[in-house]
Amino acid sequence: MDEEQGEAGDSSGGAEGTTSFSRRDALRIASALGLVSLGGGAAWALLEGELAHQPAVSWHKSVCRYCGTGCGVQVGIRDKQVVEVRGDEDAHNRGKLCIKGSLLPVLNTLPGRLTTPLIRKDGKLEPASWEEAMSLVASRFSAAIREDGPNAVAFYGSGQLYTEESYTANKLFKAGIGTNNVDGNPRLCMASAAVGYTRVFGKDEPPGAYEDIDHAKVFFLAGANPAECHQPLFERMLARRRADPEVRIVCVDPRRTMTAEYSDFHLAPRPGADLLLLWSMAKVMLDEGLFDDKFIAEHVAFRTNEGKAAGLEELAAFLEDFVPEDVEVQLGISSAQIREVAHLFAASDATMSLWTMGFNQRVDGVALNTTINALHLLSGQIGRPGATPMSLTGQANACGGVRDTGSLSHILPHGRMIAKAEDRAEMEKLWGVPEGRIQAQPGLHAVALFQAIEEGKVRCLLNMCTNPGQSLPNLARYRDAMDKVFLVVTDVFETASTELADVVLPSALWLEKEGVYGQSERRYQLLEKLLDAPGQARSDLEILVDLAARLGHEQLITAKTPSAVWDEYRLLSAHSKYDFSGMTRERLRAAHGLQWPCPSETHPGTVRRYIAGDPFVPKGQEVRFYGHPDGRAYVHLVPYEDRSDPVDADFPLVLTTGRIVEQWHTGTMTDRIPEIRQGTPRGHVEMHFADADVLGIRDGEQVRVQSRYGAIEGPVRVTRGPRPGTLFASFYDAKWLINQVVCDRVDPLSKQPDFKTTAVSVRSVSA
Amino acid sequence: MSLFAWVTLGVGGLTLVLGLLLLIRGPSWLKRTRPIQLGVVALSGVATYKLVAFFAIAALPVATLGAAHVELLEGAKSVEACAGCHVMWPMVNDLHDPASDSLAARHFKNRYIQGEECYHCHSGYGFNGALSAKLEGYRHLVRYTTGIYQEPIRMRGKFDTASCLNCHEGTRPFEAINSHHVASERLAEGTMSCTNCHGPAHPTRSERTPGDAHYQGLMRDPL
Amino acid sequence: MKLEIVLTLVAVLIAIGFVLSRNAYLMGATVFVATPLLVVAVVYYLARVIRELRDHDVL
């Protein structure tokens, strides 16, 4: 029976391949194949569906809120909230951010946002309407102007405002109200660099770009801690060194920072003496024949400190004072190291120096800036890939927003000077205001402004997007001054400045408004509005436009939206060597920023200035420093003079302040982010174990740090970071105002305060 | 060739032989044999046939395909396996490129991982990995073989930061960086990627887009 | 049982082909063609077996 069954079941008939194909067979085959396809297809469908699709996140190009690196970011938004921020792989930072940038998703939903205007009534800040607040501001400003003239009011702005906002404020105050009292926190940050570049090249802003990092052979980092403060740039330098093992990183810093740890050479000068290093390096270069004589002959001119023309003889005579063996004791760096570094700098295929606050926030900040530039000019380390003097900017928009728009008390847009009559006249014409509207006298720089407030000369101050109540040097004195003046503060959270304000206006934060940021390498990038501001918060531009109208200047401030302001401003640039009139909003929307000069809509932007390729360098010329009529860059023979806060028996140590990677400036944003707040120590001072031992101070103790300006008590951390004789503190803790201790000496040319060398004493106050 | 490859070949070969025999010679061939004596059991011709059929149709093929599947999963760990699809050539070429600064290239250059480099980070693929990783791998297979993909290819979902942390967390250099502690919860959850600070692991999407300057160079056959 | 045998042989051939060549397409075929082929073949075979066992009053 089985046989039968078998036979019957096997309906294909005989054994020897005779296939009588019946319909049943066809059906079986068809069904089998059908099932196979179904099986395969079902499996695939399951796979496609099984793996949980994230609900759709839309990604948007933007720029980080924080430092002057200006990293491109991709912002992931779902349900009108930022869910993730990633580095933009296609931007200059190649997908890399630092921890602050990575934690940006938290920023816009932090609790405590200011959502309504506040007016101080009977000592307390009370909620008010925009109408009430703005009319109060307008009436107080008008009254002050009417009674004491335009210089009775002032604007204190920020390198974190959008370019459109700073431009509008600058125009309103200088060409509307008619006061040059427009200054801002870049005075505390970049003024020395700006003045330095201008004195050397005739024009502000770096000649090179971040791209030079990919070609340099020697990195000369001075007064900078990019491993913490410009992290993606330092990553790029490390990547360069990984790619080419001959690359060397030199770090000049009185502290053993994270940057120093990664560097090949660490030179720790005595604070305040580093100009000796730079000139001493020049002396070595001269003696060893490492100057680029051809380059000097063709493109460099010399000026004595008094401004007289000079030549190589004067340079040689000048450098006699800087023999390494003669300066090593005062400088604190051995002559051997000086010679080593001088060789590295001058003889390498391409040397790139990068500096920031260690050079800028100094009483001789301008001298340090002009001299570091001079080293590049003398050794010919400039004007080719990898060879360039690159000043790193601290804030996201100090370059584009403040320096370039001319929003400081002594300048006008695009490199013009208030002191020059022809520059004022040109701006008056371009802005369509009557001749003489712009005051001939430069206005008050930051420290002078707060001193004038103290004296009652400035009655009203509009403070936007910055926190001088925590960031000014000699803080206690100027906080008292801020208390006196009619202070209007726009910000996103309560800060050490809002607590002194008479009117607080809630402003829109990152992504809640649209505008342009311009970072260190002359790259302008657009940040689009992706979120709504909470409550009644408004953008600073809206506030300025409103104020302008209320003060009677709506005929002047006609551009009321970010794009309108941008178009006005970029077309204005065509009248200068900044010319970025080719950077239309559409181009900025599409591109990962563009570097100026960019004079036409098809121009790709300029990576390196002053060389062939720069639209202002005449055809056929390889190099021209067109900022000066003679086409040359100037080396200024500025002698070394120790004008820092003097160290003596009463104040034997030196306090330096600075940043750490996790915290941004006064911590008004980052110190509210729980992970950052919990992950960083509260305000404290760092001390070298050698000093601690001598003073009998132990790690963790409470100490009193005292200077000629103020005092503060707090914990001490004993480390090997600061150079013996030096202390370090950061200023992000609103409950530990270290700037009370910091001196307010300024560089005589740039008026930038010296946050880096305050003479202090330290003693234990633990019970 | 590895063990399971041999098993597949061997058992598969046997299947082929038996199956072809059955097919060509037909069932009657076996059914007509005399009973075979296996110890106390006598197998009739029909019984023999059915036993052979069982092996030829069920047991052996299932074993073959089982072995093939294991071989597939284990073999997927090798760099060659990844390089089998041309859309992965950029990753493989970049991995081996001493001039590249991608995370993959840096790990390779430093010889931190010897052999099966892709798998050590994308560790879900092997037999002991996560089911979802394997399913995702199968999905890639269908997309690729049917041509339903667009260049540049993108990973669906996120890379598991645990793959980074498994090696790096707890080491002295890692622990010395304060930002790692600030980010530790987010790194553990996977809401923040290590690549956010340390850069892309592989060539970027732009570089892998046809027409980009890098595309030609990245799309060389690495094998 | 010709159909089952043919299905099986094709499945096994694909699997062997994959193991020898490591080609991506054979890899895909192994998972999405060979396996369903084998599954269907085994199902059909099992159906046959069950039917026969029923006829013999075993099941």
mmCIF file of N, CA and C in Angstrom, chain A residues 295-334:
data_model
loop_
_atom_site.group_PDB
_atom_site.id
_atom_site.type_symbol
_atom_site.label_atom_id
_atom_site.label_comp_id
_atom_site.label_asym_id
_atom_site.label_seq_id
_atom_site.Cartn_x
_atom_site.Cartn_y
_atom_site.Cartn_z
ATOM 1 N N PHE A 295 61.846 89.181 1.745
ATOM 2 C CA PHE A 295 60.485 89.553 2.103
ATOM 3 C C PHE A 295 60.470 90.895 2.819
ATOM 4 N N ILE A 296 61.436 91.059 3.726
ATOM 5 C CA ILE A 296 61.505 92.318 4.467
ATOM 6 C C ILE A 296 61.735 93.479 3.518
ATOM 7 N N ALA A 297 62.658 93.285 2.596
ATOM 8 C CA ALA A 297 62.991 94.361 1.669
ATOM 9 C C ALA A 297 61.774 94.759 0.838
ATOM 10 N N GLU A 298 60.984 93.772 0.460
ATOM 11 C CA GLU A 298 59.864 94.059 -0.455
ATOM 12 C C GLU A 298 58.582 94.455 0.242
ATOM 13 N N HIS A 299 58.344 93.911 1.447
ATOM 14 C CA HIS A 299 56.991 94.063 1.990
ATOM 15 C C HIS A 299 56.905 94.615 3.398
ATOM 16 N N VAL A 300 58.033 94.896 4.034
ATOM 17 C CA VAL A 300 57.991 95.296 5.440
ATOM 18 C C VAL A 300 58.588 96.677 5.613
ATOM 19 N N ALA A 301 58.002 97.446 6.516
ATOM 20 C CA ALA A 301 58.586 98.736 6.906
ATOM 21 C C ALA A 301 58.680 98.750 8.423
ATOM 22 N N PHE A 302 59.524 99.591 8.955
ATOM 23 C CA PHE A 302 59.728 99.628 10.401
ATOM 24 C C PHE A 302 59.288 100.962 10.964
ATOM 25 N N ARG A 303 58.803 100.916 12.192
ATOM 26 C CA ARG A 303 58.434 102.141 12.885
ATOM 27 C C ARG A 303 58.998 102.074 14.288
ATOM 28 N N THR A 304 59.555 103.187 14.742
ATOM 29 C CA THR A 304 59.981 103.248 16.139
ATOM 30 C C THR A 304 58.734 103.368 16.999
ATOM 31 N N ASN A 305 58.931 103.262 18.281
ATOM 32 C CA ASN A 305 57.786 103.363 19.190
ATOM 33 C C ASN A 305 57.122 104.731 19.096
ATOM 34 N N GLU A 306 57.895 105.722 18.677
ATOM 35 C CA GLU A 306 57.329 107.067 18.556
ATOM 36 C C GLU A 306 56.622 107.260 17.212
ATOM 37 N N GLY A 307 56.723 106.252 16.358
ATOM 38 C CA GLY A 307 56.034 106.330 15.083
ATOM 39 C C GLY A 307 56.884 106.813 13.936
ATOM 40 N N LYS A 308 58.153 106.983 14.186
ATOM 41 C CA LYS A 308 59.031 107.437 13.090
ATOM 42 C C LYS A 308 59.460 106.244 12.243
ATOM 43 N N ALA A 309 59.668 106.518 10.960
ATOM 44 C CA ALA A 309 60.135 105.447 10.075
ATOM 45 C C ALA A 309 61.504 104.982 10.525
ATOM 46 N N ALA A 310 61.792 103.718 10.349
ATOM 47 C CA ALA A 310 63.079 103.158 10.755
ATOM 48 C C ALA A 310 63.468 102.072 9.777
ATOM 49 N N GLY A 311 64.631 101.508 10.005
ATOM 50 C CA GLY A 311 65.112 100.467 9.090
ATOM 51 C C GLY A 311 65.789 99.347 9.850
ATOM 52 N N LEU A 312 66.497 98.508 9.087
ATOM 53 C CA LEU A 312 67.123 97.336 9.698
ATOM 54 C C LEU A 312 68.177 97.702 10.732
ATOM 55 N N GLU A 313 68.835 98.858 10.526
ATOM 56 C CA GLU A 313 69.847 99.255 11.527
ATOM 57 C C GLU A 313 69.188 99.522 12.863
ATOM 58 N N GLU A 314 68.065 100.247 12.790
ATOM 59 C CA GLU A 314 67.372 100.537 14.051
ATOM 60 C C GLU A 314 66.894 99.242 14.691
ATOM 61 N N LEU A 315 66.454 98.308 13.864
ATOM 62 C CA LEU A 315 66.003 97.028 14.398
ATOM 63 C C LEU A 315 67.151 96.329 15.118
ATOM 64 N N ALA A 316 68.317 96.277 14.462
ATOM 65 C CA ALA A 316 69.471 95.601 15.065
ATOM 66 C C ALA A 316 69.855 96.259 16.382
ATOM 67 N N ALA A 317 69.872 97.579 16.399
ATOM 68 C CA ALA A 317 70.209 98.298 17.635
ATOM 69 C C ALA A 317 69.171 98.016 18.706
ATOM 70 N N PHE A 318 67.905 98.025 18.294
ATOM 71 C CA PHE A 318 66.805 97.764 19.221
ATOM 72 C C PHE A 318 66.935 96.376 19.844
ATOM 73 N N LEU A 319 67.307 95.400 19.033
ATOM 74 C CA LEU A 319 67.345 94.025 19.522
ATOM 75 C C LEU A 319 68.545 93.733 20.421
ATOM 76 N N GLU A 320 69.480 94.665 20.494
ATOM 77 C CA GLU A 320 70.624 94.469 21.388
ATOM 78 C C GLU A 320 70.188 94.227 22.822
ATOM 79 N N ASP A 321 69.038 94.800 23.201
ATOM 80 C CA ASP A 321 68.549 94.646 24.573
ATOM 81 C C ASP A 321 67.960 93.278 24.854
ATOM 82 N N PHE A 322 67.866 92.443 23.821
ATOM 83 C CA PHE A 322 67.087 91.218 23.995
ATOM 84 C C PHE A 322 67.905 89.951 23.748
ATOM 85 N N VAL A 323 69.188 90.030 24.050
ATOM 86 C CA VAL A 323 70.022 88.825 23.964
ATOM 87 C C VAL A 323 69.456 87.803 24.940
ATOM 88 N N PRO A 324 69.245 86.574 24.489
ATOM 89 C CA PRO A 324 68.588 85.581 25.368
ATOM 90 C C PRO A 324 69.225 85.452 26.749
ATOM 91 N N GLU A 325 70.543 85.448 26.792
ATOM 92 C CA GLU A 325 71.202 85.283 28.083
ATOM 93 C C GLU A 325 70.959 86.484 29.004
ATOM 94 N N ASP A 326 70.615 87.622 28.407
ATOM 95 C CA ASP A 326 70.378 88.813 29.222
ATOM 96 C C ASP A 326 68.961 88.870 29.783
ATOM 97 N N VAL A 327 68.046 88.227 29.101
ATOM 98 C CA VAL A 327 66.650 88.369 29.525
ATOM 99 C C VAL A 327 66.103 87.137 30.240
ATOM 100 N N GLU A 328 66.900 86.052 30.240
ATOM 101 C CA GLU A 328 66.294 84.793 30.693
ATOM 102 C C GLU A 328 65.831 84.833 32.143
ATOM 103 N N VAL A 329 66.543 85.571 32.985
ATOM 104 C CA VAL A 329 66.143 85.600 34.386
ATOM 105 C C VAL A 329 64.836 86.365 34.557
ATOM 106 N N GLN A 330 64.776 87.525 33.932
ATOM 107 C CA GLN A 330 63.566 88.332 34.061
ATOM 108 C C GLN A 330 62.367 87.624 33.412
ATOM 109 N N LEU A 331 62.660 86.935 32.313
ATOM 110 C CA LEU A 331 61.597 86.274 31.563
ATOM 111 C C LEU A 331 61.155 84.978 32.222
ATOM 112 N N GLY A 332 62.094 84.288 32.831
ATOM 113 C CA GLY A 332 61.752 83.020 33.449
ATOM 114 C C GLY A 332 61.812 81.849 32.480
ATOM 115 N N ILE A 333 62.396 82.062 31.316
ATOM 116 C CA ILE A 333 62.571 80.977 30.347
ATOM 117 C C ILE A 333 64.051 80.937 30.006
ATOM 118 N N SER A 334 64.634 79.747 29.975
ATOM 119 C CA SER A 334 66.077 79.658 29.767
ATOM 120 C C SER A 334 66.465 80.111 28.363
#
